[in-house]
Amino acid sequence: MGDDSAVVEEGARKSGVLWLALDRPRLAWHVWHDGAIYLVAGGGEQELPGLDTLDRVRVTLRSKDNGARLVEFEAAVSRVDQAAEPGATAALAKERLNAADSEHLTERWARDSLVVRLDPLP
C-alpha cells in the first residue's frame, strides 16, 4: 500500500462507509479501530455474501464530501474473536446507528453475526 496508508486511514476515519468487491460491489458501514477496518456482517446486520470465505478483499474508500474515489486497496480478511477483542466490538456498537436492540447489540452480534477485521495490505 505504501504511500496510500495515510489516505486509507484518513478516509476510513472520516467516512463510515466503504465498498467491498464481493459478488458485486457492496456498500458496508465500518469503523477504523486499532489500525484496521472493522465491520459486522449477517445476523440482522449488513449482508456481505462470501466475505466469510475470503482471505483478502478489494476495498474502495470514497470521499465523504463529494463521493469521489479516494483509494482502492487489497485488505487481508480475518474473523474477530468478539470475546477476545471487546474494544473492537465496542467501537462498532458506538457507531451503529438506529439499532432496534442497542442495549443488547453486542450480545446479538456474538450470537448471530460475524465481526471482520480488514488489514490494508502493502
PDB file of C-alpha atoms in Angstrom:
ATOM      1  CA  MET A   1       0.000   0.000   0.000  1.00  0.00           C
ATOM      2  CA  GLY A   2       2.982   2.289   0.592  1.00  0.00           C
ATOM      3  CA  ASP A   3       2.130   5.969   0.277  1.00  0.00           C
ATOM      4  CA  ASP A   4      -1.585   5.207   0.369  1.00  0.00           C
ATOM      5  CA  SER A   5      -1.519   4.159   4.031  1.00  0.00           C
ATOM      6  CA  ALA A   6      -2.210   7.682   5.295  1.00  0.00           C
ATOM      7  CA  VAL A   7      -5.002   8.114   2.725  1.00  0.00           C
ATOM      8  CA  VAL A   8      -6.548   4.790   3.760  1.00  0.00           C
ATOM      9  CA  GLU A   9      -6.500   5.685   7.446  1.00  0.00           C
ATOM     10  CA  GLU A  10      -7.838   9.199   6.914  1.00  0.00           C
ATOM     11  CA  GLY A  11     -10.543   8.008   4.515  1.00  0.00           C
ATOM     12  CA  ALA A  12     -11.617   5.188   6.819  1.00  0.00           C
ATOM     13  CA  ARG A  13     -11.752   7.512   9.819  1.00  0.00           C
ATOM     14  CA  LYS A  14     -13.762  10.227   8.059  1.00  0.00           C
ATOM     15  CA  SER A  15     -16.299   8.082   6.270  1.00  0.00           C
ATOM     16  CA  GLY A  16     -18.397   5.419   7.932  1.00  0.00           C
ATOM     17  CA  VAL A  17     -18.966   3.501   4.693  1.00  0.00           C
ATOM     18  CA  LEU A  18     -16.857   1.693   2.124  1.00  0.00           C
ATOM     19  CA  TRP A  19     -17.304  -0.576  -0.894  1.00  0.00           C
ATOM     20  CA  LEU A  20     -16.266  -4.244  -0.939  1.00  0.00           C
ATOM     21  CA  ALA A  21     -15.753  -6.233  -4.158  1.00  0.00           C
ATOM     22  CA  LEU A  22     -17.816  -9.339  -3.408  1.00  0.00           C
ATOM     23  CA  ASP A  23     -20.403 -10.959  -5.718  1.00  0.00           C
ATOM     24  CA  ARG A  24     -20.937  -7.350  -6.807  1.00  0.00           C
ATOM     25  CA  PRO A  25     -19.770  -4.080  -5.231  1.00  0.00           C
ATOM     26  CA  ARG A  26     -21.308  -3.977  -1.751  1.00  0.00           C
ATOM     27  CA  LEU A  27     -21.678  -0.890   0.421  1.00  0.00           C
ATOM     28  CA  ALA A  28     -20.833  -1.537   4.082  1.00  0.00           C
ATOM     29  CA  TRP A  29     -20.632   0.564   7.233  1.00  0.00           C
ATOM     30  CA  HIS A  30     -17.485   0.158   9.303  1.00  0.00           C
ATOM     31  CA  VAL A  31     -15.195   1.699  11.896  1.00  0.00           C
ATOM     32  CA  TRP A  32     -11.460   2.357  11.895  1.00  0.00           C
ATOM     33  CA  HIS A  33     -10.031   0.913  15.107  1.00  0.00           C
ATOM     34  CA  ASP A  34      -6.565  -0.182  16.183  1.00  0.00           C
ATOM     35  CA  GLY A  35      -5.039   0.366  12.724  1.00  0.00           C
ATOM     36  CA  ALA A  36      -7.643  -1.588  10.767  1.00  0.00           C
ATOM     37  CA  ILE A  37     -11.183  -1.541   9.425  1.00  0.00           C
ATOM     38  CA  TYR A  38     -13.821  -3.484  11.357  1.00  0.00           C
ATOM     39  CA  LEU A  39     -17.309  -4.379  10.207  1.00  0.00           C
ATOM     40  CA  VAL A  40     -20.244  -6.587  11.144  1.00  0.00           C
ATOM     41  CA  ALA A  41     -21.968  -8.971   8.721  1.00  0.00           C
ATOM     42  CA  GLY A  42     -25.067 -11.145   8.967  1.00  0.00           C
ATOM     43  CA  GLY A  43     -27.385 -11.733  11.889  1.00  0.00           C
ATOM     44  CA  GLY A  44     -29.696  -8.873  11.007  1.00  0.00           C
ATOM     45  CA  GLU A  45     -26.837  -6.579  10.061  1.00  0.00           C
ATOM     46  CA  GLN A  46     -25.483  -5.903   6.579  1.00  0.00           C
ATOM     47  CA  GLU A  47     -25.420  -8.855   4.226  1.00  0.00           C
ATOM     48  CA  LEU A  48     -21.948  -9.321   2.740  1.00  0.00           C
ATOM     49  CA  PRO A  49     -22.169 -12.646   0.899  1.00  0.00           C
ATOM     50  CA  GLY A  50     -18.950 -14.580   0.594  1.00  0.00           C
ATOM     51  CA  LEU A  51     -16.872 -12.315   2.832  1.00  0.00           C
ATOM     52  CA  ASP A  52     -16.568 -15.094   5.411  1.00  0.00           C
ATOM     53  CA  THR A  53     -14.793 -17.324   2.847  1.00  0.00           C
ATOM     54  CA  LEU A  54     -12.201 -14.803   1.652  1.00  0.00           C
ATOM     55  CA  ASP A  55      -8.593 -14.318   2.735  1.00  0.00           C
ATOM     56  CA  ARG A  56      -8.470 -10.917   1.054  1.00  0.00           C
ATOM     57  CA  VAL A  57     -10.894  -8.437  -0.475  1.00  0.00           C
ATOM     58  CA  ARG A  58     -10.705  -5.321  -2.651  1.00  0.00           C
ATOM     59  CA  VAL A  59     -11.840  -2.207  -0.754  1.00  0.00           C
ATOM     60  CA  THR A  60     -12.797   1.206  -2.140  1.00  0.00           C
ATOM     61  CA  LEU A  61     -12.968   4.296   0.031  1.00  0.00           C
ATOM     62  CA  ARG A  62     -14.787   7.355  -1.289  1.00  0.00           C
ATOM     63  CA  SER A  63     -14.766  10.974  -0.192  1.00  0.00           C
ATOM     64  CA  LYS A  64     -17.428  11.830   2.354  1.00  0.00           C
ATOM     65  CA  ASP A  65     -17.627  15.296   0.814  1.00  0.00           C
ATOM     66  CA  ASN A  66     -18.192  14.555  -2.863  1.00  0.00           C
ATOM     67  CA  GLY A  67     -18.265  10.769  -3.307  1.00  0.00           C
ATOM     68  CA  ALA A  68     -15.118  10.700  -5.422  1.00  0.00           C
ATOM     69  CA  ARG A  69     -12.903   7.613  -5.127  1.00  0.00           C
ATOM     70  CA  LEU A  70     -10.098   8.287  -2.655  1.00  0.00           C
ATOM     71  CA  VAL A  71      -8.270   4.988  -2.796  1.00  0.00           C
ATOM     72  CA  GLU A  72      -8.674   1.303  -3.675  1.00  0.00           C
ATOM     73  CA  PHE A  73      -6.628  -1.374  -1.955  1.00  0.00           C
ATOM     74  CA  GLU A  74      -6.453  -5.044  -1.067  1.00  0.00           C
ATOM     75  CA  ALA A  75      -7.102  -5.978   2.548  1.00  0.00           C
ATOM     76  CA  ALA A  76      -6.499  -9.170   4.471  1.00  0.00           C
ATOM     77  CA  VAL A  77      -9.751 -10.540   5.905  1.00  0.00           C
ATOM     78  CA  SER A  78      -9.822 -12.125   9.352  1.00  0.00           C
ATOM     79  CA  ARG A  79     -12.584 -13.151  11.721  1.00  0.00           C
ATOM     80  CA  VAL A  80     -12.626 -11.370  15.037  1.00  0.00           C
ATOM     81  CA  ASP A  81     -13.000 -13.311  18.262  1.00  0.00           C
ATOM     82  CA  GLN A  82     -15.511 -10.917  19.786  1.00  0.00           C
ATOM     83  CA  ALA A  83     -14.830 -12.053  23.358  1.00  0.00           C
ATOM     84  CA  ALA A  84     -11.083 -11.549  22.925  1.00  0.00           C
ATOM     85  CA  GLU A  85     -11.429  -8.137  21.241  1.00  0.00           C
ATOM     86  CA  PRO A  86     -14.107  -6.251  23.186  1.00  0.00           C
ATOM     87  CA  GLY A  87     -12.615  -2.895  22.165  1.00  0.00           C
ATOM     88  CA  ALA A  88     -13.347  -3.555  18.509  1.00  0.00           C
ATOM     89  CA  THR A  89     -16.892  -4.659  19.252  1.00  0.00           C
ATOM     90  CA  ALA A  90     -17.445  -1.615  21.477  1.00  0.00           C
ATOM     91  CA  ALA A  91     -16.155   0.696  18.721  1.00  0.00           C
ATOM     92  CA  LEU A  92     -18.573  -0.890  16.252  1.00  0.00           C
ATOM     93  CA  ALA A  93     -21.503  -0.669  18.673  1.00  0.00           C
ATOM     94  CA  LYS A  94     -20.782   3.018  19.313  1.00  0.00           C
ATOM     95  CA  GLU A  95     -21.051   3.769  15.584  1.00  0.00           C
ATOM     96  CA  ARG A  96     -24.067   1.538  14.869  1.00  0.00           C
ATOM     97  CA  LEU A  97     -26.923   3.902  14.108  1.00  0.00           C
ATOM     98  CA  ASN A  98     -30.617   3.125  14.547  1.00  0.00           C
ATOM     99  CA  ALA A  99     -30.227  -0.348  16.030  1.00  0.00           C
ATOM    100  CA  ALA A 100     -33.559  -1.599  17.341  1.00  0.00           C
ATOM    101  CA  ASP A 101     -31.862  -3.507  20.151  1.00  0.00           C
ATOM    102  CA  SER A 102     -28.986  -1.187  21.060  1.00  0.00           C
ATOM    103  CA  GLU A 103     -28.937  -2.401  24.681  1.00  0.00           C
ATOM    104  CA  HIS A 104     -28.235  -5.975  23.547  1.00  0.00           C
ATOM    105  CA  LEU A 105     -26.421  -5.287  20.301  1.00  0.00           C
ATOM    106  CA  THR A 106     -23.088  -6.882  21.179  1.00  0.00           C
ATOM    107  CA  GLU A 107     -24.805  -9.977  22.589  1.00  0.00           C
ATOM    108  CA  ARG A 108     -26.744 -10.382  19.328  1.00  0.00           C
ATOM    109  CA  TRP A 109     -23.549  -9.960  17.311  1.00  0.00           C
ATOM    110  CA  ALA A 110     -21.775 -12.585  19.415  1.00  0.00           C
ATOM    111  CA  ARG A 111     -24.637 -14.996  18.828  1.00  0.00           C
ATOM    112  CA  ASP A 112     -25.656 -14.274  15.223  1.00  0.00           C
ATOM    113  CA  SER A 113     -23.104 -12.138  13.380  1.00  0.00           C
ATOM    114  CA  LEU A 114     -19.592 -12.186  12.044  1.00  0.00           C
ATOM    115  CA  VAL A 115     -17.232  -9.384  13.026  1.00  0.00           C
ATOM    116  CA  VAL A 116     -14.426  -8.967  10.499  1.00  0.00           C
ATOM    117  CA  ARG A 117     -11.111  -7.128  10.561  1.00  0.00           C
ATOM    118  CA  LEU A 118      -9.720  -5.804   7.277  1.00  0.00           C
ATOM    119  CA  ASP A 119      -5.999  -5.071   7.358  1.00  0.00           C
ATOM    120  CA  PRO A 120      -4.789  -2.998   4.386  1.00  0.00           C
ATOM    121  CA  LEU A 121      -2.042  -4.867   2.538  1.00  0.00           C
ATOM    122  CA  PRO A 122       1.187  -3.232   1.308  1.00  0.00           C
TER     123      PRO A 122
END
